[in-house]
């Protein structure tokens, strides 16, 4: 498969989850594991442009796919606009949910470029944050969509 534009290839056991493959075989530890029930979204990545919880997929299922993780989002030293908005809006505290939250938010804006606050909240309902109360996360997504600014 390709991860962030680089071709990677490993033999894996059929039971290997994609999130474990990304972290342990590909060595990309920005994608986090926050639960064992497919409910937190900390492991969210993009597979062929679609936002997916990588703990719900076997690595073998994405043979040949194009994977994007949080490490591949910035353009060199320039943060992706969503990362920049999270930074400016203080949309994180411990940061554990942030990679998955950012990946889900980028995907949301691809589908709905100018979401309402409610659409942002609904769009990110599969991603849990234990720290922020979501207010600043929603603000960041709205800012990244060109609506509103950091306060
Ligand atoms: S680790 Fe994948 S949803 Fe929680
Ligand atoms: S910033 Fe801590 S879990 Fe979201």
mmCIF file with all atom_site columns, C-alpha atoms and ligand atoms in Angstrom:
data_model
loop_
_atom_site.group_PDB
_atom_site.id
_atom_site.type_symbol
_atom_site.label_atom_id
_atom_site.label_alt_id
_atom_site.label_comp_id
_atom_site.label_asym_id
_atom_site.label_entity_id
_atom_site.label_seq_id
_atom_site.pdbx_PDB_ins_code
_atom_site.Cartn_x
_atom_site.Cartn_y
_atom_site.Cartn_z
_atom_site.occupancy
_atom_site.B_iso_or_equiv
_atom_site.pdbx_formal_charge
_atom_site.auth_seq_id
_atom_site.auth_comp_id
_atom_site.auth_asym_id
_atom_site.auth_atom_id
_atom_site.pdbx_PDB_model_num
ATOM   1   C  CA  . UNK A 1 1   ? 0.000   0.000   0.000  1.00 0.00 ? 1   UNK A CA  1
ATOM   2   C  CA  . UNK A 1 2   ? 0.967   3.622   -0.098 1.00 0.00 ? 2   UNK A CA  1
ATOM   3   C  CA  . UNK A 1 3   ? 1.109   5.573   3.142  1.00 0.00 ? 3   UNK A CA  1
ATOM   4   C  CA  . UNK A 1 4   ? 1.502   9.327   2.782  1.00 0.00 ? 4   UNK A CA  1
ATOM   5   C  CA  . UNK A 1 5   ? 2.793   8.821   -0.744 1.00 0.00 ? 5   UNK A CA  1
ATOM   6   C  CA  . UNK A 1 6   ? 5.461   6.245   0.151  1.00 0.00 ? 6   UNK A CA  1
ATOM   7   C  CA  . UNK A 1 7   ? 5.106   2.624   -0.851 1.00 0.00 ? 7   UNK A CA  1
ATOM   8   C  CA  . UNK A 1 8   ? 5.209   0.224   2.097  1.00 0.00 ? 8   UNK A CA  1
ATOM   9   C  CA  . UNK A 1 9   ? 5.079   -3.541  1.966  1.00 0.00 ? 9   UNK A CA  1
ATOM   10  C  CA  . UNK A 1 10  ? 5.091   -6.121  4.746  1.00 0.00 ? 10  UNK A CA  1
ATOM   11  C  CA  . UNK A 1 11  ? 3.839   -9.633  5.322  1.00 0.00 ? 11  UNK A CA  1
ATOM   12  C  CA  . UNK A 1 12  ? 1.198   -9.487  8.037  1.00 0.00 ? 12  UNK A CA  1
ATOM   13  C  CA  . UNK A 1 13  ? -0.985  -11.929 9.871  1.00 0.00 ? 13  UNK A CA  1
ATOM   14  C  CA  . UNK A 1 14  ? -4.565  -11.946 8.632  1.00 0.00 ? 14  UNK A CA  1
ATOM   15  C  CA  . UNK A 1 15  ? -5.735  -10.658 12.025 1.00 0.00 ? 15  UNK A CA  1
ATOM   16  C  CA  . UNK A 1 16  ? -3.441  -7.598  12.014 1.00 0.00 ? 16  UNK A CA  1
ATOM   17  C  CA  . UNK A 1 17  ? -5.501  -4.454  12.348 1.00 0.00 ? 17  UNK A CA  1
ATOM   18  C  CA  . UNK A 1 18  ? -4.636  -1.555  10.102 1.00 0.00 ? 18  UNK A CA  1
ATOM   19  C  CA  . UNK A 1 19  ? -4.012  0.726   13.084 1.00 0.00 ? 19  UNK A CA  1
ATOM   20  C  CA  . UNK A 1 20  ? -1.441  -1.734  14.436 1.00 0.00 ? 20  UNK A CA  1
ATOM   21  C  CA  . UNK A 1 21  ? 0.132   -2.023  11.007 1.00 0.00 ? 21  UNK A CA  1
ATOM   22  C  CA  . UNK A 1 22  ? 0.426   1.758   10.702 1.00 0.00 ? 22  UNK A CA  1
ATOM   23  C  CA  . UNK A 1 23  ? 1.921   2.148   14.164 1.00 0.00 ? 23  UNK A CA  1
ATOM   24  C  CA  . UNK A 1 24  ? 4.098   -0.937  14.422 1.00 0.00 ? 24  UNK A CA  1
ATOM   25  C  CA  . UNK A 1 25  ? 5.077   -1.890  10.891 1.00 0.00 ? 25  UNK A CA  1
ATOM   26  C  CA  . UNK A 1 26  ? 5.087   1.518   9.249  1.00 0.00 ? 26  UNK A CA  1
ATOM   27  C  CA  . UNK A 1 27  ? 6.314   3.234   12.446 1.00 0.00 ? 27  UNK A CA  1
ATOM   28  C  CA  . UNK A 1 28  ? 3.802   6.089   12.213 1.00 0.00 ? 28  UNK A CA  1
ATOM   29  C  CA  . UNK A 1 29  ? 2.636   6.608   15.771 1.00 0.00 ? 29  UNK A CA  1
ATOM   30  C  CA  . UNK A 1 30  ? 0.576   9.747   15.204 1.00 0.00 ? 30  UNK A CA  1
ATOM   31  C  CA  . UNK A 1 31  ? -2.452  7.531   14.682 1.00 0.00 ? 31  UNK A CA  1
ATOM   32  C  CA  . UNK A 1 32  ? -3.617  6.669   18.182 1.00 0.00 ? 32  UNK A CA  1
ATOM   33  C  CA  . UNK A 1 33  ? -5.574  3.840   19.757 1.00 0.00 ? 33  UNK A CA  1
ATOM   34  C  CA  . UNK A 1 34  ? -8.082  5.093   22.307 1.00 0.00 ? 34  UNK A CA  1
ATOM   35  C  CA  . UNK A 1 35  ? -10.536 2.243   22.802 1.00 0.00 ? 35  UNK A CA  1
ATOM   36  C  CA  . UNK A 1 36  ? -11.228 -1.364  22.013 1.00 0.00 ? 36  UNK A CA  1
ATOM   37  C  CA  . UNK A 1 37  ? -14.763 -0.823  20.812 1.00 0.00 ? 37  UNK A CA  1
ATOM   38  C  CA  . UNK A 1 38  ? -14.500 1.183   17.571 1.00 0.00 ? 38  UNK A CA  1
ATOM   39  C  CA  . UNK A 1 39  ? -16.035 4.157   19.310 1.00 0.00 ? 39  UNK A CA  1
ATOM   40  C  CA  . UNK A 1 40  ? -13.405 6.830   20.009 1.00 0.00 ? 40  UNK A CA  1
ATOM   41  C  CA  . UNK A 1 41  ? -12.086 7.784   16.562 1.00 0.00 ? 41  UNK A CA  1
ATOM   42  C  CA  . UNK A 1 42  ? -8.510  8.361   17.783 1.00 0.00 ? 42  UNK A CA  1
ATOM   43  C  CA  . UNK A 1 43  ? -7.376  6.002   15.018 1.00 0.00 ? 43  UNK A CA  1
ATOM   44  C  CA  . UNK A 1 44  ? -9.080  7.870   12.146 1.00 0.00 ? 44  UNK A CA  1
ATOM   45  C  CA  . UNK A 1 45  ? -7.146  7.983   8.886  1.00 0.00 ? 45  UNK A CA  1
ATOM   46  C  CA  . UNK A 1 46  ? -8.068  8.280   5.212  1.00 0.00 ? 46  UNK A CA  1
ATOM   47  C  CA  . UNK A 1 47  ? -8.250  5.256   2.935  1.00 0.00 ? 47  UNK A CA  1
ATOM   48  C  CA  . UNK A 1 48  ? -8.486  6.211   -0.727 1.00 0.00 ? 48  UNK A CA  1
ATOM   49  C  CA  . UNK A 1 49  ? -9.708  9.634   0.377  1.00 0.00 ? 49  UNK A CA  1
ATOM   50  C  CA  . UNK A 1 50  ? -12.370 8.385   2.786  1.00 0.00 ? 50  UNK A CA  1
ATOM   51  C  CA  . UNK A 1 51  ? -12.236 8.867   6.532  1.00 0.00 ? 51  UNK A CA  1
ATOM   52  C  CA  . UNK A 1 52  ? -12.069 5.479   8.294  1.00 0.00 ? 52  UNK A CA  1
ATOM   53  C  CA  . UNK A 1 53  ? -11.400 4.261   11.830 1.00 0.00 ? 53  UNK A CA  1
ATOM   54  C  CA  . UNK A 1 54  ? -8.296  2.199   11.219 1.00 0.00 ? 54  UNK A CA  1
ATOM   55  C  CA  . UNK A 1 55  ? -9.025  -0.154  14.126 1.00 0.00 ? 55  UNK A CA  1
ATOM   56  C  CA  . UNK A 1 56  ? -12.066 -1.418  12.224 1.00 0.00 ? 56  UNK A CA  1
ATOM   57  C  CA  . UNK A 1 57  ? -10.094 -2.632  9.198  1.00 0.00 ? 57  UNK A CA  1
ATOM   58  C  CA  . UNK A 1 58  ? -7.598  -5.438  8.739  1.00 0.00 ? 58  UNK A CA  1
ATOM   59  C  CA  . UNK A 1 59  ? -4.315  -4.410  7.168  1.00 0.00 ? 59  UNK A CA  1
ATOM   60  C  CA  . UNK A 1 60  ? -4.735  -7.111  4.534  1.00 0.00 ? 60  UNK A CA  1
ATOM   61  C  CA  . UNK A 1 61  ? -8.008  -5.553  3.428  1.00 0.00 ? 61  UNK A CA  1
ATOM   62  C  CA  . UNK A 1 62  ? -6.250  -2.417  2.221  1.00 0.00 ? 62  UNK A CA  1
ATOM   63  C  CA  . UNK A 1 63  ? -3.657  -4.155  0.096  1.00 0.00 ? 63  UNK A CA  1
ATOM   64  C  CA  . UNK A 1 64  ? -2.832  -1.676  -2.668 1.00 0.00 ? 64  UNK A CA  1
ATOM   65  C  CA  . UNK A 1 65  ? -4.753  1.225   -1.098 1.00 0.00 ? 65  UNK A CA  1
ATOM   66  C  CA  . UNK A 1 66  ? -3.721  4.829   -0.715 1.00 0.00 ? 66  UNK A CA  1
ATOM   67  C  CA  . UNK A 1 67  ? -3.517  5.717   2.977  1.00 0.00 ? 67  UNK A CA  1
ATOM   68  C  CA  . UNK A 1 68  ? -3.179  9.172   4.476  1.00 0.00 ? 68  UNK A CA  1
ATOM   69  C  CA  . UNK A 1 69  ? -2.278  9.582   8.144  1.00 0.00 ? 69  UNK A CA  1
ATOM   70  C  CA  . UNK A 1 70  ? -1.789  12.715  10.232 1.00 0.00 ? 70  UNK A CA  1
ATOM   71  C  CA  . UNK A 1 71  ? 1.936   12.636  9.398  1.00 0.00 ? 71  UNK A CA  1
ATOM   72  C  CA  . UNK A 1 72  ? 1.109   13.153  5.725  1.00 0.00 ? 72  UNK A CA  1
ATOM   73  C  CA  . UNK A 1 73  ? -1.238  16.097  6.134  1.00 0.00 ? 73  UNK A CA  1
ATOM   74  C  CA  . UNK A 1 74  ? 1.164   19.027  6.412  1.00 0.00 ? 74  UNK A CA  1
ATOM   75  C  CA  . UNK A 1 75  ? 2.988   20.355  3.373  1.00 0.00 ? 75  UNK A CA  1
ATOM   76  C  CA  . UNK A 1 76  ? 6.565   20.177  4.611  1.00 0.00 ? 76  UNK A CA  1
ATOM   77  C  CA  . UNK A 1 77  ? 6.844   22.747  7.381  1.00 0.00 ? 77  UNK A CA  1
ATOM   78  C  CA  . UNK A 1 78  ? 3.487   24.300  6.487  1.00 0.00 ? 78  UNK A CA  1
ATOM   79  C  CA  . UNK A 1 79  ? 0.609   22.964  8.538  1.00 0.00 ? 79  UNK A CA  1
ATOM   80  C  CA  . UNK A 1 80  ? -2.569  21.893  6.797  1.00 0.00 ? 80  UNK A CA  1
ATOM   81  C  CA  . UNK A 1 81  ? -5.237  24.609  7.252  1.00 0.00 ? 81  UNK A CA  1
ATOM   82  C  CA  . UNK A 1 82  ? -7.106  22.292  9.628  1.00 0.00 ? 82  UNK A CA  1
ATOM   83  C  CA  . UNK A 1 83  ? -4.010  21.769  11.766 1.00 0.00 ? 83  UNK A CA  1
ATOM   84  C  CA  . UNK A 1 84  ? -3.402  25.522  11.752 1.00 0.00 ? 84  UNK A CA  1
ATOM   85  C  CA  . UNK A 1 85  ? -6.988  26.188  12.809 1.00 0.00 ? 85  UNK A CA  1
ATOM   86  C  CA  . UNK A 1 86  ? -6.732  23.663  15.667 1.00 0.00 ? 86  UNK A CA  1
ATOM   87  C  CA  . UNK A 1 87  ? -3.562  25.432  16.758 1.00 0.00 ? 87  UNK A CA  1
ATOM   88  C  CA  . UNK A 1 88  ? -5.062  28.933  16.567 1.00 0.00 ? 88  UNK A CA  1
ATOM   89  C  CA  . UNK A 1 89  ? -8.344  27.985  18.239 1.00 0.00 ? 89  UNK A CA  1
ATOM   90  C  CA  . UNK A 1 90  ? -6.673  26.018  21.054 1.00 0.00 ? 90  UNK A CA  1
ATOM   91  C  CA  . UNK A 1 91  ? -8.700  22.998  19.963 1.00 0.00 ? 91  UNK A CA  1
ATOM   92  C  CA  . UNK A 1 92  ? -6.734  20.498  22.001 1.00 0.00 ? 92  UNK A CA  1
ATOM   93  C  CA  . UNK A 1 93  ? -5.536  19.884  25.485 1.00 0.00 ? 93  UNK A CA  1
ATOM   94  C  CA  . UNK A 1 94  ? -3.794  16.520  25.901 1.00 0.00 ? 94  UNK A CA  1
ATOM   95  C  CA  . UNK A 1 95  ? -3.828  16.033  22.141 1.00 0.00 ? 95  UNK A CA  1
ATOM   96  C  CA  . UNK A 1 96  ? -4.631  12.345  22.220 1.00 0.00 ? 96  UNK A CA  1
ATOM   97  C  CA  . UNK A 1 97  ? -7.772  12.618  20.126 1.00 0.00 ? 97  UNK A CA  1
ATOM   98  C  CA  . UNK A 1 98  ? -6.337  15.326  17.879 1.00 0.00 ? 98  UNK A CA  1
ATOM   99  C  CA  . UNK A 1 99  ? -4.858  13.323  14.981 1.00 0.00 ? 99  UNK A CA  1
ATOM   100 C  CA  . UNK A 1 100 ? -8.095  11.430  14.512 1.00 0.00 ? 100 UNK A CA  1
ATOM   101 C  CA  . UNK A 1 101 ? -10.174 14.538  15.053 1.00 0.00 ? 101 UNK A CA  1
ATOM   102 C  CA  . UNK A 1 102 ? -8.195  16.474  12.429 1.00 0.00 ? 102 UNK A CA  1
ATOM   103 C  CA  . UNK A 1 103 ? -8.399  13.643  9.895  1.00 0.00 ? 103 UNK A CA  1
ATOM   104 C  CA  . UNK A 1 104 ? -12.149 13.347  10.421 1.00 0.00 ? 104 UNK A CA  1
ATOM   105 C  CA  . UNK A 1 105 ? -12.564 17.119  10.160 1.00 0.00 ? 105 UNK A CA  1
ATOM   106 C  CA  . UNK A 1 106 ? -10.629 17.293  6.888  1.00 0.00 ? 106 UNK A CA  1
ATOM   107 C  CA  . UNK A 1 107 ? -12.869 14.601  5.499  1.00 0.00 ? 107 UNK A CA  1
ATOM   108 C  CA  . UNK A 1 108 ? -15.977 16.414  6.737  1.00 0.00 ? 108 UNK A CA  1
ATOM   109 C  CA  . UNK A 1 109 ? -15.037 19.611  4.901  1.00 0.00 ? 109 UNK A CA  1
ATOM   110 C  CA  . UNK A 1 110 ? -14.469 17.648  1.705  1.00 0.00 ? 110 UNK A CA  1
ATOM   111 C  CA  . UNK A 1 111 ? -18.076 16.518  1.900  1.00 0.00 ? 111 UNK A CA  1
ATOM   112 C  CA  . UNK A 1 112 ? -19.555 19.703  3.353  1.00 0.00 ? 112 UNK A CA  1
ATOM   113 C  CA  . UNK A 1 113 ? -17.238 22.649  2.603  1.00 0.00 ? 113 UNK A CA  1
ATOM   114 C  CA  . UNK A 1 114 ? -19.260 25.212  4.590  1.00 0.00 ? 114 UNK A CA  1
ATOM   115 C  CA  . UNK A 1 115 ? -20.904 23.290  7.423  1.00 0.00 ? 115 UNK A CA  1
ATOM   116 C  CA  . UNK A 1 116 ? -23.064 24.801  10.107 1.00 0.00 ? 116 UNK A CA  1
ATOM   117 C  CA  . UNK A 1 117 ? -22.014 24.357  13.719 1.00 0.00 ? 117 UNK A CA  1
ATOM   118 C  CA  . UNK A 1 118 ? -24.590 21.582  14.017 1.00 0.00 ? 118 UNK A CA  1
ATOM   119 C  CA  . UNK A 1 119 ? -23.231 19.839  10.929 1.00 0.00 ? 119 UNK A CA  1
ATOM   120 C  CA  . UNK A 1 120 ? -19.730 19.971  12.400 1.00 0.00 ? 120 UNK A CA  1
ATOM   121 C  CA  . UNK A 1 121 ? -20.950 18.463  15.652 1.00 0.00 ? 121 UNK A CA  1
ATOM   122 C  CA  . UNK A 1 122 ? -22.824 15.719  13.816 1.00 0.00 ? 122 UNK A CA  1
ATOM   123 C  CA  . UNK A 1 123 ? -19.924 15.140  11.424 1.00 0.00 ? 123 UNK A CA  1
ATOM   124 C  CA  . UNK A 1 124 ? -17.499 14.591  14.296 1.00 0.00 ? 124 UNK A CA  1
ATOM   125 C  CA  . UNK A 1 125 ? -19.792 12.569  16.527 1.00 0.00 ? 125 UNK A CA  1
ATOM   126 C  CA  . UNK A 1 126 ? -17.685 9.459   15.936 1.00 0.00 ? 126 UNK A CA  1
ATOM   127 C  CA  . UNK A 1 127 ? -14.653 11.158  17.477 1.00 0.00 ? 127 UNK A CA  1
ATOM   128 C  CA  . UNK A 1 128 ? -14.496 11.493  21.237 1.00 0.00 ? 128 UNK A CA  1
ATOM   129 C  CA  . UNK A 1 129 ? -12.449 14.021  23.169 1.00 0.00 ? 129 UNK A CA  1
ATOM   130 C  CA  . UNK A 1 130 ? -11.950 13.601  26.903 1.00 0.00 ? 130 UNK A CA  1
ATOM   131 C  CA  . UNK A 1 131 ? -10.601 17.097  27.455 1.00 0.00 ? 131 UNK A CA  1
ATOM   132 C  CA  . UNK A 1 132 ? -11.937 20.009  25.471 1.00 0.00 ? 132 UNK A CA  1
ATOM   133 C  CA  . UNK A 1 133 ? -15.705 19.948  25.711 1.00 0.00 ? 133 UNK A CA  1
ATOM   134 C  CA  . UNK A 1 134 ? -15.654 20.193  21.891 1.00 0.00 ? 134 UNK A CA  1
ATOM   135 C  CA  . UNK A 1 135 ? -16.315 23.941  21.783 1.00 0.00 ? 135 UNK A CA  1
ATOM   136 C  CA  . UNK A 1 136 ? -12.893 24.892  20.427 1.00 0.00 ? 136 UNK A CA  1
ATOM   137 C  CA  . UNK A 1 137 ? -12.765 21.886  18.122 1.00 0.00 ? 137 UNK A CA  1
ATOM   138 C  CA  . UNK A 1 138 ? -15.992 23.004  16.481 1.00 0.00 ? 138 UNK A CA  1
ATOM   139 C  CA  . UNK A 1 139 ? -14.651 26.550  16.305 1.00 0.00 ? 139 UNK A CA  1
ATOM   140 C  CA  . UNK A 1 140 ? -11.481 25.306  14.595 1.00 0.00 ? 140 UNK A CA  1
ATOM   141 C  CA  . UNK A 1 141 ? -13.390 23.347  11.983 1.00 0.00 ? 141 UNK A CA  1
ATOM   142 C  CA  . UNK A 1 142 ? -15.560 26.360  11.235 1.00 0.00 ? 142 UNK A CA  1
ATOM   143 C  CA  . UNK A 1 143 ? -12.444 28.520  10.943 1.00 0.00 ? 143 UNK A CA  1
ATOM   144 C  CA  . UNK A 1 144 ? -10.789 26.023  8.605  1.00 0.00 ? 144 UNK A CA  1
ATOM   145 C  CA  . UNK A 1 145 ? -13.907 26.168  6.447  1.00 0.00 ? 145 UNK A CA  1
ATOM   146 C  CA  . UNK A 1 146 ? -13.459 29.927  6.131  1.00 0.00 ? 146 UNK A CA  1
ATOM   147 C  CA  . UNK A 1 147 ? -16.244 30.748  8.566  1.00 0.00 ? 147 UNK A CA  1
ATOM   148 C  CA  . UNK A 1 148 ? -15.385 32.711  11.652 1.00 0.00 ? 148 UNK A CA  1
ATOM   149 C  CA  . UNK A 1 149 ? -12.017 33.203  13.280 1.00 0.00 ? 149 UNK A CA  1
ATOM   150 C  CA  . UNK A 1 150 ? -10.209 32.359  16.472 1.00 0.00 ? 150 UNK A CA  1
ATOM   151 C  CA  . UNK A 1 151 ? -11.414 34.382  19.445 1.00 0.00 ? 151 UNK A CA  1
HETATM 152 S  S1  . LIG B 2 .   ? -9.145  3.083   18.567 1.00 0.00 ? 1   LIG B S1  1
HETATM 153 FE FE1 . LIG B 2 .   ? -10.312 3.050   16.755 1.00 0.00 ? 1   LIG B FE1 1
HETATM 154 S  S2  . LIG B 2 .   ? -12.221 3.875   17.359 1.00 0.00 ? 1   LIG B S2  1
HETATM 155 FE FE2 . LIG B 2 .   ? -11.086 3.847   19.210 1.00 0.00 ? 1   LIG B FE2 1
HETATM 156 S  S1  . LIG B 2 .   ? -7.535  16.873  23.676 1.00 0.00 ? 2   LIG B S1  1
HETATM 157 FE FE1 . LIG B 2 .   ? -7.399  15.278  25.159 1.00 0.00 ? 2   LIG B FE1 1
HETATM 158 S  S2  . LIG B 2 .   ? -8.701  13.751  24.389 1.00 0.00 ? 2   LIG B S2  1
HETATM 159 FE FE2 . LIG B 2 .   ? -9.048  15.410  23.070 1.00 0.00 ? 2   LIG B FE2 1
#
